[in-house]
């Protein structure tokens, strides 16, 4: 019996030094991976900016073509070991050749492909080639060859049949995304040397028992010959060593270590993000991991309403405040670590503790989950299926999906941010969207069940200690009902306000147990619009503005809503600004209402956090990462301790609720006043009340008559030490029904004690949604605020962002009567 050698051998990176050629001829261009072909062509001046005006369809020749990437590399003595070419994130149909011999035909963007090249690799010079096929052509061919139609969401997907491809579904276009269908390699390419044992995957489990944690590690290996070898894990000053007998093929070796007095990892706002170093080795293969210890549960048991949907972390129920994440850029090469970190930092600054990685994008790279773990952002992770029907009757396709899911479940098990594995986005609803499935629902439901059951079994078999949920939205397992309109159980997608052009107040008509999608659109800032338009395009009904609006009728709906709530703007810039205020008012209405329903509702994730390109959309961070008005408002309506005013539909009273998402009860002092639009104020009451952590607390009830004519409610709160915590307001009428006039706002620049820039804003009369430097590269402590006479507001610069777009000078804007 062989004894496995223990010398750790490094991988050979093959990421750099490639040449790219369009199949059929053309110039050769140097490129490195990770990269996408659009970005290479752009860098070398072959194409111009894909995001400019209406250039999108001019670039269809890229995804319709085949491309050849080649490079040579020298290799020394082969030795007695085995060599594996590992490619991660090949997008997606590609033929791999080494020294003129085909070694793999790949077809899944979401998998790591391990190709044994021991018999093909030679000493000296080797030639490696990747022939990228046209994913669009492959999709059409696969759809044509399938025995019956498998419909796709054609009103979102400009490029057809991408439901047959295992690549981001939004690459074919979405109601916020450009349809470029990028091609490339988005992970690494490396040559791995191993002896008998090759370590492919690591699966981590945690068992929290009696104040101790047992960390269990599965080492998933591929073994070439029978071997007895040693495995070691080192963590928290401990070493565990075991010997294993391994046999040819796949093996699973399990080790565990007990951690006494564990330092727990907590979501943002609930404790520290404690992390441990974990080193492991089996034979000559090693890994270094950074892990956190936490226990996460999904509570969905029956109650008097229906069934709960709440997350419990380390024994504590936590209200989830956050948004949905889509790919950081439509061009993968631009989704750098720096860009992703900027977006995640902004999420945390807006008091978020969860983001949902939506199922129409991609599983993110390891650095994304590492960043989420470092920041305390929990991740609701969809499997990558969205809004389509899928060919799960094809056994080969379904087996490939199983392999994909196993790899991803194992890979992500090591990240403490992981809170949920969800089967898909809106696939149950999609069964009712297409003529074919409406006529023969059973056939397509059976295909869906095959896919969903396969994913569920993998999560159960791998048992990563991360809860499973079948779909989003869903009432619960094996329930294929209408979860869009059921607010008694499960998670909910509530889109009636946007898609049905309902008033914002309609959000109050439901009380979800957990709302994982809802949103309202706005235009991006003038700065972003200038980055993709000519001056003549800057009209909301221009052809170019329509191209950068992917939801049919979206721009008209934005304008219609502005007219519903606000005086109609005089200029294009005013239209942009008011669209963002409108979006913020929509999200404030929904989220404050649902937070006031705690614990019936235990989470809100609005659609969406970020943009993939410059576009009118539901995002709170526009393309490039600048904050829209709604993101500043989210910093307030997602504050851990917040007071809101809600109308009682039965009595007409205005009810003040306090919400406390902290770990301990707080004592709040709340003061309210009626403010006339001319500036006169009348105190309405002051209350001191403890606010528990488990439910919203009713503070007071006010008669609507107590406000008087042409007045609104303004209130603030402080803690038991008298320290100001926040303020809010409530307008019983729509803004346009007030005699707003034009406030005189004074701006006084200054510098904080730590040297940070400041600006002090003051007004002669009430001014709503006053914004300073909106869309700029400075993140301010507050923005989009209500100013009252005699009460100046100081805005302090918190941080500077990356600046990839043209700079505009800071600008002051306030809602006024036009």
Coordinates of C-alpha atoms in Angstrom, one line a residue, residues 130-572:
X130 CA -10.4 27.4 -25.6
X131 CA -12.9 27.6 -28.5
X132 CA -15.8 29.6 -27.2
X133 CA -19.0 28.6 -29.1
X134 CA -21.8 31.0 -29.7
X135 CA -24.0 30.6 -26.7
X136 CA -26.9 32.2 -28.6
X137 CA -26.7 29.6 -31.4
X138 CA -26.3 26.7 -28.9
X139 CA -29.5 27.9 -27.1
X140 CA -31.5 28.0 -30.3
X141 CA -30.2 24.6 -31.3
X142 CA -31.0 23.0 -28.0
X143 CA -34.5 24.5 -28.0
X144 CA -35.1 23.3 -31.5
X145 CA -34.0 19.7 -30.7
X146 CA -36.1 19.4 -27.5
X147 CA -39.2 17.2 -28.0
X148 CA -41.6 19.9 -26.9
X149 CA -41.5 23.7 -26.3
X150 CA -39.9 25.0 -23.1
X151 CA -41.0 28.7 -23.0
X152 CA -38.8 31.5 -21.8
X153 CA -39.6 34.9 -20.6
X154 CA -39.4 36.6 -24.0
X155 CA -40.7 39.9 -22.8
X156 CA -37.5 40.2 -20.7
X157 CA -35.1 38.2 -22.7
X158 CA -34.2 39.9 -26.0
X159 CA -32.0 36.8 -26.8
X160 CA -34.2 33.7 -27.0
X161 CA -34.0 30.3 -25.3
X162 CA -31.3 31.1 -22.7
X163 CA -33.3 28.9 -20.3
X164 CA -31.4 26.0 -22.1
X165 CA -28.1 27.5 -21.0
X166 CA -26.4 27.3 -17.6
X167 CA -25.3 30.9 -17.6
X168 CA -26.8 34.0 -16.0
X169 CA -30.3 34.3 -17.4
X170 CA -30.1 38.1 -17.3
X171 CA -27.3 37.9 -19.9
X172 CA -30.1 37.6 -22.5
X173 CA -31.6 40.8 -21.2
X174 CA -33.9 41.6 -18.3
X175 CA -36.3 44.4 -17.4
X176 CA -33.2 46.2 -16.1
X177 CA -30.4 44.7 -18.0
X178 CA -28.7 45.1 -21.4
X179 CA -28.6 41.9 -23.6
X180 CA -24.9 41.4 -24.4
X181 CA -24.4 37.7 -23.6
X182 CA -20.8 38.1 -22.5
X183 CA -18.4 35.2 -23.2
X184 CA -15.2 34.4 -21.4
X185 CA -13.7 32.8 -18.3
X186 CA -14.8 34.5 -15.1
X187 CA -12.8 32.4 -12.6
X188 CA -9.3 31.0 -12.7
X189 CA -7.4 28.6 -15.0
X190 CA -4.8 26.5 -13.4
X191 CA -2.8 23.3 -13.7
X192 CA -2.9 21.3 -10.6
X193 CA -0.3 18.7 -9.7
X194 CA -1.3 15.9 -7.2
X195 CA -0.2 12.4 -6.4
X196 CA -2.9 9.8 -5.7
X197 CA -5.2 12.2 -3.9
X198 CA -6.7 15.4 -5.4
X199 CA -8.7 17.6 -3.1
X200 CA -11.7 19.1 -5.0
X201 CA -14.2 20.4 -2.4
X202 CA -14.5 21.2 1.3
X203 CA -17.8 21.1 3.1
X204 CA -18.2 22.7 6.5
X205 CA -20.9 22.0 9.1
X206 CA -21.4 23.4 12.6
X207 CA -23.1 21.9 15.5
X208 CA -23.9 24.2 18.4
X209 CA -24.4 22.3 21.6
X210 CA -24.4 23.5 25.2
X211 CA -22.1 26.5 24.6
X212 CA -19.7 24.6 22.5
X213 CA -19.4 24.2 18.8
X214 CA -18.3 21.1 16.9
X215 CA -16.9 22.0 13.5
X216 CA -17.1 19.2 11.1
X217 CA -15.1 19.2 7.8
X218 CA -15.8 16.9 4.8
X219 CA -12.8 16.6 2.4
X220 CA -14.1 15.6 -1.0
X221 CA -11.3 14.0 -2.9
X222 CA -10.8 12.2 -6.3
X223 CA -8.4 9.3 -5.8
X224 CA -6.3 7.7 -8.6
X225 CA -5.2 4.5 -6.8
X226 CA -5.7 2.8 -3.4
X227 CA -3.9 4.8 -0.8
X228 CA -3.6 5.4 3.0
X229 CA -3.1 9.0 3.8
X230 CA -3.1 11.5 6.6
X231 CA -5.6 14.4 7.0
X232 CA -5.0 17.3 9.4
X233 CA -7.2 20.3 10.5
X234 CA -5.8 23.1 12.6
X235 CA -8.1 25.6 14.3
X236 CA -8.1 27.7 17.5
X237 CA -4.8 26.3 18.6
X238 CA -5.9 22.7 18.1
X239 CA -4.8 20.0 15.7
X240 CA -6.7 17.0 14.7
X241 CA -4.9 14.3 12.8
X242 CA -6.5 11.2 11.3
X243 CA -5.5 8.5 8.7
X244 CA -7.9 7.4 6.0
X245 CA -7.9 4.5 3.6
X246 CA -9.0 5.9 0.2
X247 CA -10.1 4.1 -2.9
X248 CA -10.1 5.0 -6.6
X249 CA -12.9 7.5 -7.5
X250 CA -14.7 9.9 -5.3
X251 CA -14.0 9.8 -1.5
X252 CA -15.4 11.8 1.5
X253 CA -13.2 12.0 4.6
X254 CA -14.6 13.7 7.7
X255 CA -12.8 15.3 10.6
X256 CA -14.1 17.4 13.4
X257 CA -12.9 19.7 16.2
X258 CA -14.6 21.0 19.3
X259 CA -14.4 24.7 20.1
X260 CA -15.0 25.7 23.7
X261 CA -16.2 29.2 24.6
X262 CA -16.7 30.0 20.9
X263 CA -16.5 33.6 19.7
X264 CA -19.7 33.8 17.7
X265 CA -20.2 35.5 14.3
X266 CA -23.2 37.9 14.3
X267 CA -25.1 39.8 11.6
X268 CA -24.5 43.5 11.4
X269 CA -25.9 45.4 14.4
X270 CA -26.1 42.4 16.6
X271 CA -22.5 41.7 17.6
X272 CA -19.0 41.2 16.2
X273 CA -18.2 39.3 13.1
X274 CA -15.7 37.0 14.8
X275 CA -13.7 34.8 12.5
X276 CA -11.3 31.9 12.9
X277 CA -8.4 30.6 10.7
X278 CA -8.9 27.0 9.6
X279 CA -6.0 25.2 8.0
X280 CA -6.5 21.7 6.5
X281 CA -4.5 19.2 4.6
X282 CA -5.0 15.7 3.1
X283 CA -2.0 14.1 1.6
X284 CA -0.2 16.8 -0.5
X285 CA -3.3 18.9 -0.9
X286 CA -4.0 21.9 1.5
X287 CA -6.5 24.7 2.0
X288 CA -6.6 27.8 4.2
X289 CA -10.1 29.0 5.2
X290 CA -11.5 31.9 7.2
X291 CA -14.7 30.8 8.9
X292 CA -17.2 32.1 11.4
X293 CA -19.2 30.2 14.0
X294 CA -22.9 30.8 14.0
X295 CA -26.2 28.9 14.0
X296 CA -28.9 30.0 11.6
X297 CA -32.5 28.7 11.5
X298 CA -35.5 29.4 9.4
X299 CA -38.7 29.5 11.5
X300 CA -41.8 28.6 9.4
X301 CA -44.0 26.8 11.9
X302 CA -47.8 27.4 12.1
X303 CA -49.2 30.2 14.1
X304 CA -52.6 31.9 14.5
X305 CA -52.2 33.7 11.1
X306 CA -50.7 31.0 8.9
X307 CA -47.1 30.1 9.0
X308 CA -44.2 32.2 10.2
X309 CA -41.1 33.1 8.1
X310 CA -38.4 34.4 10.3
X311 CA -34.6 33.9 10.8
X312 CA -33.1 33.0 14.1
X313 CA -29.3 33.4 14.4
X314 CA -27.5 32.1 17.5
X315 CA -30.8 31.6 19.2
X316 CA -32.0 35.2 18.6
X317 CA -34.8 36.2 16.2
X318 CA -33.6 38.9 13.9
X319 CA -35.6 41.2 11.6
X320 CA -33.9 41.2 8.2
X321 CA -33.5 44.5 6.6
X322 CA -32.0 44.6 3.1
X323 CA -32.3 44.4 -0.7
X324 CA -31.9 42.1 -3.7
X325 CA -28.4 41.8 -5.3
X326 CA -28.0 41.5 -9.1
X327 CA -24.7 41.1 -10.9
X328 CA -22.4 44.1 -10.2
X329 CA -22.0 44.8 -13.9
X330 CA -23.3 43.6 -17.2
X331 CA -19.7 43.2 -18.3
X332 CA -18.2 40.7 -15.8
X333 CA -14.6 42.1 -16.1
X334 CA -15.9 45.3 -14.5
X335 CA -17.3 43.5 -11.4
X336 CA -14.0 43.9 -9.6
X337 CA -13.5 43.4 -5.9
X338 CA -13.2 47.2 -5.5
X339 CA -16.6 47.7 -7.2
X340 CA -18.3 45.0 -5.2
X341 CA -16.8 46.2 -1.9
X342 CA -18.1 49.7 -2.6
X343 CA -21.7 48.4 -3.1
X344 CA -21.6 46.2 0.0
X345 CA -20.2 49.1 2.1
X346 CA -23.1 51.2 1.0
X347 CA -25.6 48.4 2.0
X348 CA -24.2 48.3 5.5
X349 CA -24.2 52.1 5.8
X350 CA -27.9 51.9 5.0
X351 CA -28.4 49.7 8.0
X352 CA -28.9 46.5 6.0
X353 CA -28.1 43.1 7.5
X354 CA -29.2 40.8 4.6
X355 CA -29.0 40.7 0.8
X356 CA -30.6 38.3 -1.5
X357 CA -28.4 36.9 -4.4
X358 CA -31.2 36.7 -7.0
X359 CA -31.6 33.6 -9.1
X360 CA -31.3 35.2 -12.6
X361 CA -27.7 36.3 -12.1
X362 CA -24.8 34.1 -10.9
X363 CA -23.3 32.5 -7.9
X364 CA -20.8 35.2 -6.8
X365 CA -17.0 34.6 -6.4
X366 CA -15.6 33.7 -3.0
X367 CA -14.4 37.3 -2.4
X368 CA -18.1 38.4 -2.4
X369 CA -19.1 36.1 0.4
X370 CA -15.9 36.9 2.3
X371 CA -16.8 40.6 2.1
X372 CA -20.4 39.9 3.3
X373 CA -19.1 37.8 6.2
X374 CA -16.6 40.6 7.2
X375 CA -19.5 43.2 7.1
X376 CA -22.1 41.1 8.8
X377 CA -24.4 40.9 5.8
X378 CA -26.3 37.7 5.7
X379 CA -26.9 36.1 2.3
X380 CA -30.2 34.7 1.0
X381 CA -28.8 32.6 -1.9
X382 CA -31.0 31.5 -4.8
X383 CA -30.0 28.7 -7.0
X384 CA -29.6 30.2 -10.5
X385 CA -33.1 29.7 -12.0
X386 CA -35.4 32.6 -12.6
X387 CA -38.8 33.4 -14.3
X388 CA -38.5 30.7 -17.0
X389 CA -39.5 27.1 -17.5
X390 CA -36.5 24.7 -17.7
X391 CA -35.8 21.4 -19.6
X392 CA -35.7 19.2 -16.5
X393 CA -37.1 16.3 -18.6
X394 CA -33.6 16.0 -20.1
X395 CA -31.7 13.7 -17.7
X396 CA -28.2 14.9 -18.9
X397 CA -29.2 18.5 -18.2
X398 CA -30.6 17.6 -14.8
X399 CA -27.5 15.6 -13.9
X400 CA -25.4 18.6 -14.8
X401 CA -27.5 20.8 -12.6
X402 CA -27.0 18.3 -9.7
X403 CA -23.2 18.6 -10.2
X404 CA -23.4 22.4 -10.2
X405 CA -25.5 22.5 -7.1
X406 CA -23.2 20.1 -5.1
X407 CA -20.2 22.2 -6.0
X408 CA -21.9 25.5 -4.9
X409 CA -23.4 24.1 -1.7
X410 CA -20.0 22.8 -0.7
X411 CA -18.1 25.9 -1.7
X412 CA -20.4 28.3 0.1
X413 CA -20.8 26.2 3.3
X414 CA -17.6 27.8 4.7
X415 CA -19.0 31.3 4.7
X416 CA -20.8 32.4 7.9
X417 CA -22.9 35.0 6.0
X418 CA -24.9 32.2 4.3
X419 CA -28.5 32.2 5.7
X420 CA -30.6 30.4 3.2
X421 CA -30.5 28.2 0.1
X422 CA -33.6 29.0 -2.1
X423 CA -34.5 26.8 -5.0
X424 CA -35.3 29.5 -7.6
X425 CA -36.9 32.9 -8.3
X426 CA -40.6 32.8 -9.4
X427 CA -40.6 29.5 -11.3
X428 CA -43.9 28.4 -9.7
X429 CA -45.5 31.6 -11.0
X430 CA -43.9 31.2 -14.4
X431 CA -45.9 28.0 -15.0
X432 CA -48.9 30.2 -15.4
X433 CA -47.3 32.8 -17.7
X434 CA -47.1 30.9 -21.0
X435 CA -49.7 29.6 -23.4
X436 CA -48.1 26.2 -23.5
X437 CA -48.0 25.6 -19.8
X438 CA -51.5 27.0 -19.3
X439 CA -52.8 24.4 -21.7
X440 CA -50.7 21.5 -20.2
X441 CA -49.8 22.6 -16.7
X442 CA -49.2 19.1 -15.4
X443 CA -46.3 18.5 -17.8
X444 CA -44.5 21.7 -16.9
X445 CA -45.3 21.3 -13.2
X446 CA -43.7 17.8 -13.3
X447 CA -40.6 19.2 -14.9
X448 CA -40.4 21.9 -12.2
X449 CA -40.9 19.4 -9.5
X450 CA -38.0 17.3 -10.9
X451 CA -35.7 20.3 -10.8
X452 CA -36.8 21.6 -7.4
X453 CA -36.7 18.1 -5.8
X454 CA -33.2 17.5 -7.1
X455 CA -32.0 20.8 -5.5
X456 CA -33.7 20.0 -2.2
X457 CA -32.1 16.6 -2.0
X458 CA -28.7 18.0 -2.6
X459 CA -29.1 20.5 0.3
X460 CA -30.4 17.7 2.5
X461 CA -27.6 15.2 1.5
X462 CA -24.8 17.7 1.9
X463 CA -26.4 19.1 5.1
X464 CA -24.4 22.3 5.3
X465 CA -26.4 23.6 8.2
X466 CA -28.0 26.3 6.0
X467 CA -31.9 26.3 5.8
X468 CA -33.7 25.4 2.6
X469 CA -36.6 27.1 1.0
X470 CA -38.2 25.8 -2.2
X471 CA -38.8 28.9 -4.2
X472 CA -39.3 32.7 -3.9
X473 CA -42.0 33.6 -3.5
X474 CA -43.4 30.5 -1.8
X475 CA -46.1 29.6 0.7
X476 CA -44.1 26.6 1.7
X477 CA -42.8 23.2 0.6
X478 CA -45.0 21.4 -2.0
X479 CA -47.4 24.3 -2.2
X480 CA -47.7 25.6 -5.8
X481 CA -50.2 28.3 -5.0
X482 CA -50.2 32.0 -5.6
X483 CA -47.7 33.3 -3.1
X484 CA -47.7 36.7 -4.7
X485 CA -50.9 37.6 -3.0
X486 CA -50.8 35.4 0.2
X487 CA -49.5 37.4 3.1
X488 CA -50.3 34.8 5.8
X489 CA -47.4 32.3 5.1
X490 CA -44.0 32.2 3.6
X491 CA -42.2 34.9 1.7
X492 CA -44.0 37.3 -0.7
X493 CA -43.2 39.3 -3.8
X494 CA -45.5 42.3 -3.8
X495 CA -45.5 44.0 -7.2
X496 CA -49.0 45.4 -7.4
X497 CA -47.9 49.0 -6.8
X498 CA -45.4 49.2 -9.6
X499 CA -46.9 46.8 -12.2
X500 CA -50.5 47.8 -11.6
X501 CA -49.7 51.5 -11.2
X502 CA -51.4 51.5 -7.7
X503 CA -51.0 54.3 -5.2
X504 CA -48.2 54.0 -2.7
X505 CA -50.8 53.6 0.1
X506 CA -51.7 50.2 -1.4
X507 CA -48.6 48.8 0.3
X508 CA -50.4 49.1 3.6
X509 CA -53.2 46.7 2.3
X510 CA -50.9 43.7 3.0
X511 CA -48.8 42.6 5.9
X512 CA -46.3 40.0 4.6
X513 CA -44.6 37.5 6.9
X514 CA -41.5 38.4 4.9
X515 CA -41.4 40.4 1.7
X516 CA -38.4 39.3 -0.4
X517 CA -39.3 41.5 -3.5
X518 CA -41.1 44.8 -4.0
X519 CA -39.9 48.0 -5.6
X520 CA -40.5 51.2 -7.5
X521 CA -38.4 52.8 -10.3
X522 CA -36.6 56.0 -10.7
X523 CA -34.2 57.6 -13.2
X524 CA -30.5 57.7 -12.4
X525 CA -28.8 61.0 -11.6
X526 CA -28.1 63.6 -14.3
X527 CA -24.5 62.6 -14.0
X528 CA -25.2 59.0 -15.1
X529 CA -27.6 60.0 -17.8
X530 CA -25.0 62.3 -19.2
X531 CA -22.6 59.3 -19.4
X532 CA -24.8 57.5 -22.0
X533 CA -26.6 60.4 -23.8
X534 CA -26.2 63.3 -26.1
X535 CA -27.9 66.5 -25.1
X536 CA -30.7 65.9 -27.5
X537 CA -31.5 62.6 -25.9
X538 CA -32.2 64.1 -22.5
X539 CA -36.0 63.8 -22.6
X540 CA -37.9 61.1 -20.8
X541 CA -39.7 60.1 -24.1
X542 CA -36.6 60.1 -26.3
X543 CA -35.6 56.9 -28.1
X544 CA -32.3 56.6 -26.1
X545 CA -34.0 57.0 -22.8
X546 CA -36.4 54.3 -23.8
X547 CA -33.5 52.0 -24.7
X548 CA -32.2 52.6 -21.1
X549 CA -35.5 51.6 -19.7
X550 CA -36.1 47.9 -20.0
X551 CA -39.5 47.6 -18.4
X552 CA -42.2 48.3 -21.0
X553 CA -44.0 51.5 -20.2
X554 CA -41.6 52.2 -17.3
X555 CA -40.7 55.8 -18.1
X556 CA -44.4 56.6 -18.5
X557 CA -45.2 55.1 -15.2
X558 CA -42.5 57.1 -13.5
X559 CA -43.9 60.3 -15.0
X560 CA -47.5 59.3 -14.2
X561 CA -46.6 58.7 -10.6
X562 CA -44.8 62.0 -10.3
X563 CA -47.9 63.8 -11.5
X564 CA -50.0 61.8 -9.0
X565 CA -48.0 63.0 -6.0
X566 CA -46.1 66.1 -6.9
X567 CA -46.5 69.4 -8.9
X568 CA -45.3 68.6 -12.4
X569 CA -41.7 69.5 -12.9
X570 CA -40.5 72.3 -15.1
X571 CA -37.3 70.7 -16.4
X572 CA -35.6 67.4 -17.2

